[in-house]
Amino acid sequence: MMIVVTGATGKLGTLVVEGLIDRVPAEQIAVVVRDAAKAARLGGLGVEVRVADYDDPAALGDAFREGEKVLLISGSEVGRRVPQHRAVIDAAEAAGVALLAYTSILGGPAADFELAREHQVTERYLIDSGVPYVLLRNGWYHENYTEGLAGAVAAGALTTSTAEGARIATAARADFAAAAVAVLTTEGHEGRAYELAGDTAWTFEEFAAEVARQSGRDFPVNRVSGEELRGILTGQGVPDPFAAVLVGVDDAISRGLLDDGSGDLSKLAGRPTTPVAEAIAEGLRS
């Protein structure tokens, strides 16, 4: 059986493919990418490279084969993801794939914030399609806060519009990749929805204190209103619609929607999730 990974040259997709190579022969893995050149390294490892685009349903018609397991990594273009995901699901249905795993968002239907909307529509479309499925409801990555951390420390503060004391259970991108690998290489996951989050939730005060401890520099929490944060983000060049989405995520964190105690992520990965302190250390080195 072939295992097919879409979006395989992205940060998550690359980790998934590397994890799969550790578990199954490379010739049993295929990747679906927009640009074959970007997948040249994977091709050199023996992985089959298939070229198709989420925005080109006709090209997706040759992306999958009957009986394959497919990982649909959600598109990165907020606002365009529903038609893109539908095109992939339609192609998977036409091909007769054995299982389609989709990287959704923590909480699924209960996630009442803007970033979740396209995921919710995709989940419903996938379920209604009749394609055998599994939902990987990913929470927030450590890396959303630790990539570029050295620059944030130099700027002097952690700016957030979350409520004081709000907790978030992040995990490393590699942890989510390990969960996807487990689902793609073992049986018994069809029809399941996994709520994936870190083992230990943290507050922004705790995060800032750990950054200060490791960096040896003062790193206070700078709390602002949602509108103030939106203005700060747009001033940094973030498009206003996406800035509004990020403000909505902070509000979701304040309401406990990105904290989860199911333990699904560590169970699938077969190990505890990566402590945020490790990600902070990596971020400060970058």
PDB file of C-alpha atoms in Angstrom:
ATOM      1  CA  MET A   1       0.000   0.000   0.000  1.00  0.00           C
ATOM      2  CA  MET A   2       1.273   3.451  -0.923  1.00  0.00           C
ATOM      3  CA  ILE A   3       1.089   6.323   1.535  1.00  0.00           C
ATOM      4  CA  VAL A   4       0.623   9.714  -0.101  1.00  0.00           C
ATOM      5  CA  VAL A   5       1.400  13.058   1.568  1.00  0.00           C
ATOM      6  CA  THR A   6       0.120  16.322   0.103  1.00  0.00           C
ATOM      7  CA  GLY A   7       1.868  19.608   0.842  1.00  0.00           C
ATOM      8  CA  ALA A   8       4.960  17.524   1.474  1.00  0.00           C
ATOM      9  CA  THR A   9       7.539  20.284   1.047  1.00  0.00           C
ATOM     10  CA  GLY A  10       6.061  22.435   3.819  1.00  0.00           C
ATOM     11  CA  LYS A  11       7.414  22.370   7.365  1.00  0.00           C
ATOM     12  CA  LEU A  12       4.903  19.825   8.669  1.00  0.00           C
ATOM     13  CA  GLY A  13       4.862  17.760   5.493  1.00  0.00           C
ATOM     14  CA  THR A  14       8.636  17.414   5.429  1.00  0.00           C
ATOM     15  CA  LEU A  15       8.650  16.090   8.988  1.00  0.00           C
ATOM     16  CA  VAL A  16       5.868  13.625   8.160  1.00  0.00           C
ATOM     17  CA  VAL A  17       7.736  12.242   5.139  1.00  0.00           C
ATOM     18  CA  GLU A  18      10.962  11.932   7.131  1.00  0.00           C
ATOM     19  CA  GLY A  19       9.042  10.071   9.832  1.00  0.00           C
ATOM     20  CA  LEU A  20       7.445   7.759   7.287  1.00  0.00           C
ATOM     21  CA  ILE A  21      10.826   6.887   5.801  1.00  0.00           C
ATOM     22  CA  ASP A  22      11.844   5.663   9.251  1.00  0.00           C
ATOM     23  CA  ARG A  23       8.813   3.349   9.347  1.00  0.00           C
ATOM     24  CA  VAL A  24       8.216   2.052   5.814  1.00  0.00           C
ATOM     25  CA  PRO A  25      10.305   1.626   2.646  1.00  0.00           C
ATOM     26  CA  ALA A  26      10.674   4.870   0.709  1.00  0.00           C
ATOM     27  CA  GLU A  27       9.212   3.278  -2.408  1.00  0.00           C
ATOM     28  CA  GLN A  28       5.902   2.951  -0.537  1.00  0.00           C
ATOM     29  CA  ILE A  29       5.697   6.727  -0.082  1.00  0.00           C
ATOM     30  CA  ALA A  30       4.511   9.313  -2.603  1.00  0.00           C
ATOM     31  CA  VAL A  31       4.323  13.076  -2.248  1.00  0.00           C
ATOM     32  CA  VAL A  32       2.000  15.479  -4.024  1.00  0.00           C
ATOM     33  CA  VAL A  33       3.646  18.863  -4.586  1.00  0.00           C
ATOM     34  CA  ARG A  34       3.194  21.934  -6.737  1.00  0.00           C
ATOM     35  CA  ASP A  35       6.881  22.204  -7.666  1.00  0.00           C
ATOM     36  CA  ALA A  36       8.839  19.028  -8.377  1.00  0.00           C
ATOM     37  CA  ALA A  37      12.132  20.882  -7.929  1.00  0.00           C
ATOM     38  CA  LYS A  38      11.311  21.575  -4.284  1.00  0.00           C
ATOM     39  CA  ALA A  39      10.800  17.849  -3.744  1.00  0.00           C
ATOM     40  CA  ALA A  40      14.073  16.840  -5.393  1.00  0.00           C
ATOM     41  CA  ARG A  41      15.655  15.842  -2.057  1.00  0.00           C
ATOM     42  CA  LEU A  42      12.708  13.574  -1.255  1.00  0.00           C
ATOM     43  CA  GLY A  43      12.855  12.065  -4.728  1.00  0.00           C
ATOM     44  CA  GLY A  44      16.518  11.347  -4.157  1.00  0.00           C
ATOM     45  CA  LEU A  45      15.555   9.319  -1.096  1.00  0.00           C
ATOM     46  CA  GLY A  46      13.389   7.057  -3.231  1.00  0.00           C
ATOM     47  CA  VAL A  47      10.035   8.739  -2.614  1.00  0.00           C
ATOM     48  CA  GLU A  48       7.728   9.023  -5.634  1.00  0.00           C
ATOM     49  CA  VAL A  49       7.048  12.655  -6.583  1.00  0.00           C
ATOM     50  CA  ARG A  50       3.650  13.515  -8.104  1.00  0.00           C
ATOM     51  CA  VAL A  51       2.988  17.049  -9.288  1.00  0.00           C
ATOM     52  CA  ALA A  52      -0.464  18.550  -8.699  1.00  0.00           C
ATOM     53  CA  ASP A  53      -1.950  21.745  -7.333  1.00  0.00           C
ATOM     54  CA  TYR A  54      -4.824  22.202  -4.868  1.00  0.00           C
ATOM     55  CA  ASP A  55      -6.092  24.893  -7.248  1.00  0.00           C
ATOM     56  CA  ASP A  56      -6.092  22.565 -10.276  1.00  0.00           C
ATOM     57  CA  PRO A  57      -8.731  19.824  -9.865  1.00  0.00           C
ATOM     58  CA  ALA A  58      -7.851  18.286 -13.220  1.00  0.00           C
ATOM     59  CA  ALA A  59      -4.220  17.762 -12.188  1.00  0.00           C
ATOM     60  CA  LEU A  60      -5.370  16.245  -8.897  1.00  0.00           C
ATOM     61  CA  GLY A  61      -7.136  13.535 -10.880  1.00  0.00           C
ATOM     62  CA  ASP A  62      -3.793  11.754 -11.285  1.00  0.00           C
ATOM     63  CA  ALA A  63      -2.553  12.403  -7.754  1.00  0.00           C
ATOM     64  CA  PHE A  64      -4.007   9.324  -6.046  1.00  0.00           C
ATOM     65  CA  ARG A  65      -4.515   5.624  -6.737  1.00  0.00           C
ATOM     66  CA  GLU A  66      -7.062   3.112  -5.520  1.00  0.00           C
ATOM     67  CA  GLY A  67      -6.355   1.717  -2.064  1.00  0.00           C
ATOM     68  CA  GLU A  68      -3.800   4.345  -1.043  1.00  0.00           C
ATOM     69  CA  LYS A  69      -3.678   6.138   2.293  1.00  0.00           C
ATOM     70  CA  VAL A  70      -3.575   9.927   1.896  1.00  0.00           C
ATOM     71  CA  LEU A  71      -2.626  12.719   4.266  1.00  0.00           C
ATOM     72  CA  LEU A  72      -4.279  15.993   3.296  1.00  0.00           C
ATOM     73  CA  ILE A  73      -2.264  18.726   4.971  1.00  0.00           C
ATOM     74  CA  SER A  74      -4.517  21.776   5.087  1.00  0.00           C
ATOM     75  CA  GLY A  75      -3.657  24.581   2.708  1.00  0.00           C
ATOM     76  CA  SER A  76      -1.873  27.679   3.977  1.00  0.00           C
ATOM     77  CA  GLU A  77      -3.941  30.272   2.100  1.00  0.00           C
ATOM     78  CA  VAL A  78      -6.649  31.332   4.526  1.00  0.00           C
ATOM     79  CA  GLY A  79      -9.791  32.212   2.584  1.00  0.00           C
ATOM     80  CA  ARG A  80      -9.042  29.799  -0.278  1.00  0.00           C
ATOM     81  CA  ARG A  81      -8.791  26.530   1.597  1.00  0.00           C
ATOM     82  CA  VAL A  82     -12.366  25.257   1.262  1.00  0.00           C
ATOM     83  CA  PRO A  83     -12.324  24.873  -2.558  1.00  0.00           C
ATOM     84  CA  GLN A  84      -8.753  23.573  -2.407  1.00  0.00           C
ATOM     85  CA  HIS A  85      -9.619  20.920   0.164  1.00  0.00           C
ATOM     86  CA  ARG A  86     -12.789  19.954  -1.677  1.00  0.00           C
ATOM     87  CA  ALA A  87     -10.759  19.387  -4.845  1.00  0.00           C
ATOM     88  CA  VAL A  88      -8.404  17.026  -2.994  1.00  0.00           C
ATOM     89  CA  ILE A  89     -11.283  15.135  -1.361  1.00  0.00           C
ATOM     90  CA  ASP A  90     -13.102  14.810  -4.675  1.00  0.00           C
ATOM     91  CA  ALA A  91      -9.958  13.421  -6.299  1.00  0.00           C
ATOM     92  CA  ALA A  92      -9.451  10.980  -3.424  1.00  0.00           C
ATOM     93  CA  GLU A  93     -13.059   9.829  -3.689  1.00  0.00           C
ATOM     94  CA  ALA A  94     -12.798   9.310  -7.448  1.00  0.00           C
ATOM     95  CA  ALA A  95      -9.598   7.300  -6.999  1.00  0.00           C
ATOM     96  CA  GLY A  96     -11.069   5.075  -4.292  1.00  0.00           C
ATOM     97  CA  VAL A  97      -8.439   5.729  -1.611  1.00  0.00           C
ATOM     98  CA  ALA A  98      -8.469   3.513   1.461  1.00  0.00           C
ATOM     99  CA  LEU A  99      -8.133   6.356   3.988  1.00  0.00           C
ATOM    100  CA  LEU A 100      -7.839  10.130   3.950  1.00  0.00           C
ATOM    101  CA  ALA A 101      -6.356  11.800   7.037  1.00  0.00           C
ATOM    102  CA  TYR A 102      -6.968  15.539   7.311  1.00  0.00           C
ATOM    103  CA  THR A 103      -5.072  18.025   9.487  1.00  0.00           C
ATOM    104  CA  SER A 104      -7.927  20.007  11.009  1.00  0.00           C
ATOM    105  CA  ILE A 105      -8.035  22.233  14.102  1.00  0.00           C
ATOM    106  CA  LEU A 106      -8.347  21.471  17.803  1.00  0.00           C
ATOM    107  CA  GLY A 107     -11.974  21.324  18.874  1.00  0.00           C
ATOM    108  CA  GLY A 108     -13.447  20.728  15.428  1.00  0.00           C
ATOM    109  CA  PRO A 109     -17.117  21.826  15.466  1.00  0.00           C
ATOM    110  CA  ALA A 110     -16.698  23.387  18.939  1.00  0.00           C
ATOM    111  CA  ALA A 111     -13.947  25.752  17.786  1.00  0.00           C
ATOM    112  CA  ASP A 112     -15.991  28.950  17.429  1.00  0.00           C
ATOM    113  CA  PHE A 113     -13.293  31.267  16.084  1.00  0.00           C
ATOM    114  CA  GLU A 114     -12.556  32.443  12.573  1.00  0.00           C
ATOM    115  CA  LEU A 115      -9.461  30.333  11.888  1.00  0.00           C
ATOM    116  CA  ALA A 116     -11.549  27.209  12.459  1.00  0.00           C
ATOM    117  CA  ARG A 117     -14.276  27.982   9.912  1.00  0.00           C
ATOM    118  CA  GLU A 118     -12.620  26.522   6.831  1.00  0.00           C
ATOM    119  CA  HIS A 119     -11.562  23.449   8.793  1.00  0.00           C
ATOM    120  CA  GLN A 120     -15.135  22.885   9.956  1.00  0.00           C
ATOM    121  CA  VAL A 121     -16.486  23.126   6.402  1.00  0.00           C
ATOM    122  CA  THR A 122     -13.785  20.736   5.208  1.00  0.00           C
ATOM    123  CA  GLU A 123     -14.527  18.223   7.975  1.00  0.00           C
ATOM    124  CA  ARG A 124     -18.198  18.159   7.091  1.00  0.00           C
ATOM    125  CA  TYR A 125     -17.466  17.810   3.367  1.00  0.00           C
ATOM    126  CA  LEU A 126     -15.053  14.947   4.033  1.00  0.00           C
ATOM    127  CA  ILE A 127     -17.483  13.109   6.305  1.00  0.00           C
ATOM    128  CA  ASP A 128     -20.333  13.532   3.819  1.00  0.00           C
ATOM    129  CA  SER A 129     -18.163  12.407   0.883  1.00  0.00           C
ATOM    130  CA  GLY A 130     -18.103   8.805   2.013  1.00  0.00           C
ATOM    131  CA  VAL A 131     -14.311   8.636   1.781  1.00  0.00           C
ATOM    132  CA  PRO A 132     -12.881   6.643   4.721  1.00  0.00           C
ATOM    133  CA  TYR A 133     -11.389   9.348   6.934  1.00  0.00           C
ATOM    134  CA  VAL A 134      -9.587  10.255  10.127  1.00  0.00           C
ATOM    135  CA  LEU A 135      -9.459  13.786  11.540  1.00  0.00           C
ATOM    136  CA  LEU A 136      -6.203  15.013  13.041  1.00  0.00           C
ATOM    137  CA  ARG A 137      -7.349  18.105  14.941  1.00  0.00           C
ATOM    138  CA  ASN A 138      -4.064  19.882  15.467  1.00  0.00           C
ATOM    139  CA  GLY A 139      -3.631  22.468  18.186  1.00  0.00           C
ATOM    140  CA  TRP A 140      -1.166  25.355  18.150  1.00  0.00           C
ATOM    141  CA  TYR A 141       2.528  24.753  17.480  1.00  0.00           C
ATOM    142  CA  HIS A 142       5.282  25.763  19.910  1.00  0.00           C
ATOM    143  CA  GLU A 143       6.950  27.247  16.852  1.00  0.00           C
ATOM    144  CA  ASN A 144       4.175  29.827  16.459  1.00  0.00           C
ATOM    145  CA  TYR A 145       5.752  31.499  19.485  1.00  0.00           C
ATOM    146  CA  THR A 146       9.380  30.395  19.302  1.00  0.00           C
ATOM    147  CA  GLU A 147      10.308  31.019  15.667  1.00  0.00           C
ATOM    148  CA  GLY A 148      11.912  34.443  15.653  1.00  0.00           C
ATOM    149  CA  LEU A 149      12.038  34.438  19.443  1.00  0.00           C
ATOM    150  CA  ALA A 150      15.489  36.018  19.601  1.00  0.00           C
ATOM    151  CA  GLY A 151      14.090  39.038  17.772  1.00  0.00           C
ATOM    152  CA  ALA A 152      11.145  39.245  20.169  1.00  0.00           C
ATOM    153  CA  VAL A 153      13.533  39.226  23.131  1.00  0.00           C
ATOM    154  CA  ALA A 154      15.550  41.992  21.521  1.00  0.00           C
ATOM    155  CA  ALA A 155      12.316  43.972  21.112  1.00  0.00           C
ATOM    156  CA  GLY A 156      11.794  43.589  24.833  1.00  0.00           C
ATOM    157  CA  ALA A 157       8.355  42.040  25.479  1.00  0.00           C
ATOM    158  CA  LEU A 158       5.832  39.336  24.658  1.00  0.00           C
ATOM    159  CA  THR A 159       2.827  41.144  23.240  1.00  0.00           C
ATOM    160  CA  THR A 160      -0.539  39.391  23.469  1.00  0.00           C
ATOM    161  CA  SER A 161      -4.230  40.174  23.735  1.00  0.00           C
ATOM    162  CA  THR A 162      -4.982  36.990  25.692  1.00  0.00           C
ATOM    163  CA  ALA A 163      -6.547  37.272  29.137  1.00  0.00           C
ATOM    164  CA  GLU A 164      -4.249  37.093  32.121  1.00  0.00           C
ATOM    165  CA  GLY A 165      -3.857  33.504  33.277  1.00  0.00           C
ATOM    166  CA  ALA A 166      -5.129  32.020  29.995  1.00  0.00           C
ATOM    167  CA  ARG A 167      -3.565  28.641  29.254  1.00  0.00           C
ATOM    168  CA  ILE A 168      -2.611  27.057  25.941  1.00  0.00           C
ATOM    169  CA  ALA A 169      -1.390  23.495  25.337  1.00  0.00           C
ATOM    170  CA  THR A 170       1.067  23.807  22.471  1.00  0.00           C
ATOM    171  CA  ALA A 171       3.305  21.061  21.099  1.00  0.00           C
ATOM    172  CA  ALA A 172       6.198  20.875  18.669  1.00  0.00           C
ATOM    173  CA  ARG A 173       5.482  20.548  14.974  1.00  0.00           C
ATOM    174  CA  ALA A 174       7.470  17.297  15.139  1.00  0.00           C
ATOM    175  CA  ASP A 175       4.974  15.939  17.691  1.00  0.00           C
ATOM    176  CA  PHE A 176       2.055  16.498  15.306  1.00  0.00           C
ATOM    177  CA  ALA A 177       4.078  14.924  12.496  1.00  0.00           C
ATOM    178  CA  ALA A 178       4.702  11.841  14.651  1.00  0.00           C
ATOM    179  CA  ALA A 179       0.968  11.494  15.267  1.00  0.00           C
ATOM    180  CA  ALA A 180       0.255  11.673  11.531  1.00  0.00           C
ATOM    181  CA  VAL A 181       2.909   9.034  10.836  1.00  0.00           C
ATOM    182  CA  ALA A 182       1.333   6.723  13.419  1.00  0.00           C
ATOM    183  CA  VAL A 183      -2.117   7.072  11.851  1.00  0.00           C
ATOM    184  CA  LEU A 184      -0.761   6.419   8.353  1.00  0.00           C
ATOM    185  CA  THR A 185       1.259   3.348   9.320  1.00  0.00           C
ATOM    186  CA  THR A 186      -1.114   1.568  11.720  1.00  0.00           C
ATOM    187  CA  GLU A 187      -4.713   0.393  11.548  1.00  0.00           C
ATOM    188  CA  GLY A 188      -7.895   1.150  13.470  1.00  0.00           C
ATOM    189  CA  HIS A 189      -8.176   4.888  12.900  1.00  0.00           C
ATOM    190  CA  GLU A 190     -10.991   5.097  10.353  1.00  0.00           C
ATOM    191  CA  GLY A 191     -13.848   7.352  11.470  1.00  0.00           C
ATOM    192  CA  ARG A 192     -11.883   8.719  14.419  1.00  0.00           C
ATOM    193  CA  ALA A 193     -11.330  12.359  15.372  1.00  0.00           C
ATOM    194  CA  TYR A 194      -8.208  12.973  17.454  1.00  0.00           C
ATOM    195  CA  GLU A 195      -7.864  16.134  19.551  1.00  0.00           C
ATOM    196  CA  LEU A 196      -4.144  16.877  19.401  1.00  0.00           C
ATOM    197  CA  ALA A 197      -2.469  19.186  21.903  1.00  0.00           C
ATOM    198  CA  GLY A 198       0.545  19.285  24.178  1.00  0.00           C
ATOM    199  CA  ASP A 199       0.657  17.363  27.443  1.00  0.00           C
ATOM    200  CA  THR A 200       1.227  20.502  29.517  1.00  0.00           C
ATOM    201  CA  ALA A 201      -0.599  23.804  29.133  1.00  0.00           C
ATOM    202  CA  TRP A 202       1.185  27.048  29.981  1.00  0.00           C
ATOM    203  CA  THR A 203       0.330  30.682  30.608  1.00  0.00           C
ATOM    204  CA  PHE A 204       1.998  33.560  28.823  1.00  0.00           C
ATOM    205  CA  GLU A 205       3.485  34.630  32.151  1.00  0.00           C
ATOM    206  CA  GLU A 206       5.105  31.201  32.476  1.00  0.00           C
ATOM    207  CA  PHE A 207       6.336  31.330  28.891  1.00  0.00           C
ATOM    208  CA  ALA A 208       7.853  34.790  29.347  1.00  0.00           C
ATOM    209  CA  ALA A 209       9.496  33.771  32.626  1.00  0.00           C
ATOM    210  CA  GLU A 210      11.125  30.752  30.938  1.00  0.00           C
ATOM    211  CA  VAL A 211      12.375  32.934  28.085  1.00  0.00           C
ATOM    212  CA  ALA A 212      13.830  35.367  30.622  1.00  0.00           C
ATOM    213  CA  ARG A 213      15.486  32.530  32.526  1.00  0.00           C
ATOM    214  CA  GLN A 214      17.094  31.051  29.437  1.00  0.00           C
ATOM    215  CA  SER A 215      18.074  34.331  27.793  1.00  0.00           C
ATOM    216  CA  GLY A 216      19.171  36.149  30.929  1.00  0.00           C
ATOM    217  CA  ARG A 217      17.143  39.161  29.780  1.00  0.00           C
ATOM    218  CA  ASP A 218      13.975  40.728  31.094  1.00  0.00           C
ATOM    219  CA  PHE A 219      11.010  39.616  28.984  1.00  0.00           C
ATOM    220  CA  PRO A 220       7.719  40.947  30.358  1.00  0.00           C
ATOM    221  CA  VAL A 221       4.225  40.221  29.057  1.00  0.00           C
ATOM    222  CA  ASN A 222       2.770  43.245  27.292  1.00  0.00           C
ATOM    223  CA  ARG A 223      -1.023  42.877  27.341  1.00  0.00           C
ATOM    224  CA  VAL A 224      -2.979  44.924  24.837  1.00  0.00           C
ATOM    225  CA  SER A 225      -6.557  44.913  23.585  1.00  0.00           C
ATOM    226  CA  GLY A 226      -7.523  42.957  20.514  1.00  0.00           C
ATOM    227  CA  GLU A 227      -7.822  46.120  18.462  1.00  0.00           C
ATOM    228  CA  GLU A 228      -4.415  47.305  19.638  1.00  0.00           C
ATOM    229  CA  LEU A 229      -2.858  43.979  18.685  1.00  0.00           C
ATOM    230  CA  ARG A 230      -4.509  44.130  15.292  1.00  0.00           C
ATOM    231  CA  GLY A 231      -2.970  47.558  14.737  1.00  0.00           C
ATOM    232  CA  ILE A 232       0.452  46.350  15.842  1.00  0.00           C
ATOM    233  CA  LEU A 233       0.306  43.394  13.474  1.00  0.00           C
ATOM    234  CA  THR A 234      -0.817  45.422  10.478  1.00  0.00           C
ATOM    235  CA  GLY A 235       1.932  47.912  11.291  1.00  0.00           C
ATOM    236  CA  GLN A 236       4.385  45.025  10.989  1.00  0.00           C
ATOM    237  CA  GLY A 237       3.076  44.204   7.531  1.00  0.00           C
ATOM    238  CA  VAL A 238       0.542  41.495   8.396  1.00  0.00           C
ATOM    239  CA  PRO A 239      -2.506  41.818   6.075  1.00  0.00           C
ATOM    240  CA  ASP A 240      -5.462  43.122   8.053  1.00  0.00           C
ATOM    241  CA  PRO A 241      -7.757  40.109   7.455  1.00  0.00           C
ATOM    242  CA  PHE A 242      -5.090  37.756   8.792  1.00  0.00           C
ATOM    243  CA  ALA A 243      -4.316  40.096  11.682  1.00  0.00           C
ATOM    244  CA  ALA A 244      -7.995  39.833  12.626  1.00  0.00           C
ATOM    245  CA  VAL A 245      -7.734  36.028  12.493  1.00  0.00           C
ATOM    246  CA  LEU A 246      -4.750  36.101  14.881  1.00  0.00           C
ATOM    247  CA  VAL A 247      -6.631  38.353  17.286  1.00  0.00           C
ATOM    248  CA  GLY A 248      -9.451  35.810  17.158  1.00  0.00           C
ATOM    249  CA  VAL A 249      -6.982  33.079  18.116  1.00  0.00           C
ATOM    250  CA  ASP A 250      -5.932  35.080  21.184  1.00  0.00           C
ATOM    251  CA  ASP A 251      -9.583  35.368  22.150  1.00  0.00           C
ATOM    252  CA  ALA A 252      -9.986  31.607  21.698  1.00  0.00           C
ATOM    253  CA  ILE A 253      -6.983  31.026  23.963  1.00  0.00           C
ATOM    254  CA  SER A 254      -8.554  33.304  26.576  1.00  0.00           C
ATOM    255  CA  ARG A 255     -11.660  31.094  26.503  1.00  0.00           C
ATOM    256  CA  GLY A 256      -9.687  27.869  26.891  1.00  0.00           C
ATOM    257  CA  LEU A 257     -10.282  26.599  23.347  1.00  0.00           C
ATOM    258  CA  LEU A 258      -6.633  25.759  22.641  1.00  0.00           C
ATOM    259  CA  ASP A 259      -6.137  23.733  25.804  1.00  0.00           C
ATOM    260  CA  ASP A 260      -7.019  20.049  25.808  1.00  0.00           C
ATOM    261  CA  GLY A 261      -6.485  17.238  28.248  1.00  0.00           C
ATOM    262  CA  SER A 262      -7.298  14.234  26.063  1.00  0.00           C
ATOM    263  CA  GLY A 263      -3.688  13.094  25.738  1.00  0.00           C
ATOM    264  CA  ASP A 264      -4.407  11.977  22.164  1.00  0.00           C
ATOM    265  CA  LEU A 265      -1.216  13.512  20.787  1.00  0.00           C
ATOM    266  CA  SER A 266       1.222  11.761  23.102  1.00  0.00           C
ATOM    267  CA  LYS A 267      -0.717   8.496  22.760  1.00  0.00           C
ATOM    268  CA  LEU A 268      -0.429   8.550  18.979  1.00  0.00           C
ATOM    269  CA  ALA A 269       3.177   9.744  19.008  1.00  0.00           C
ATOM    270  CA  GLY A 270       4.058   7.032  21.517  1.00  0.00           C
ATOM    271  CA  ARG A 271       5.953   9.459  23.741  1.00  0.00           C
ATOM    272  CA  PRO A 272       5.395  12.613  25.795  1.00  0.00           C
ATOM    273  CA  THR A 273       5.064  15.795  23.776  1.00  0.00           C
ATOM    274  CA  THR A 274       8.048  18.124  23.551  1.00  0.00           C
ATOM    275  CA  PRO A 275       8.279  20.514  26.541  1.00  0.00           C
ATOM    276  CA  VAL A 276       7.896  24.150  25.568  1.00  0.00           C
ATOM    277  CA  ALA A 277      11.194  24.909  27.325  1.00  0.00           C
ATOM    278  CA  GLU A 278      12.995  22.853  24.665  1.00  0.00           C
ATOM    279  CA  ALA A 279      11.337  24.839  21.889  1.00  0.00           C
ATOM    280  CA  ILE A 280      12.266  28.086  23.641  1.00  0.00           C
ATOM    281  CA  ALA A 281      15.899  26.978  23.775  1.00  0.00           C
ATOM    282  CA  GLU A 282      15.834  26.198  20.054  1.00  0.00           C
ATOM    283  CA  GLY A 283      14.141  29.495  19.277  1.00  0.00           C
ATOM    284  CA  LEU A 284      16.756  31.466  21.164  1.00  0.00           C
ATOM    285  CA  ARG A 285      19.531  29.681  19.245  1.00  0.00           C
ATOM    286  CA  SER A 286      17.951  30.460  15.854  1.00  0.00           C
TER     287      SER A 286
END
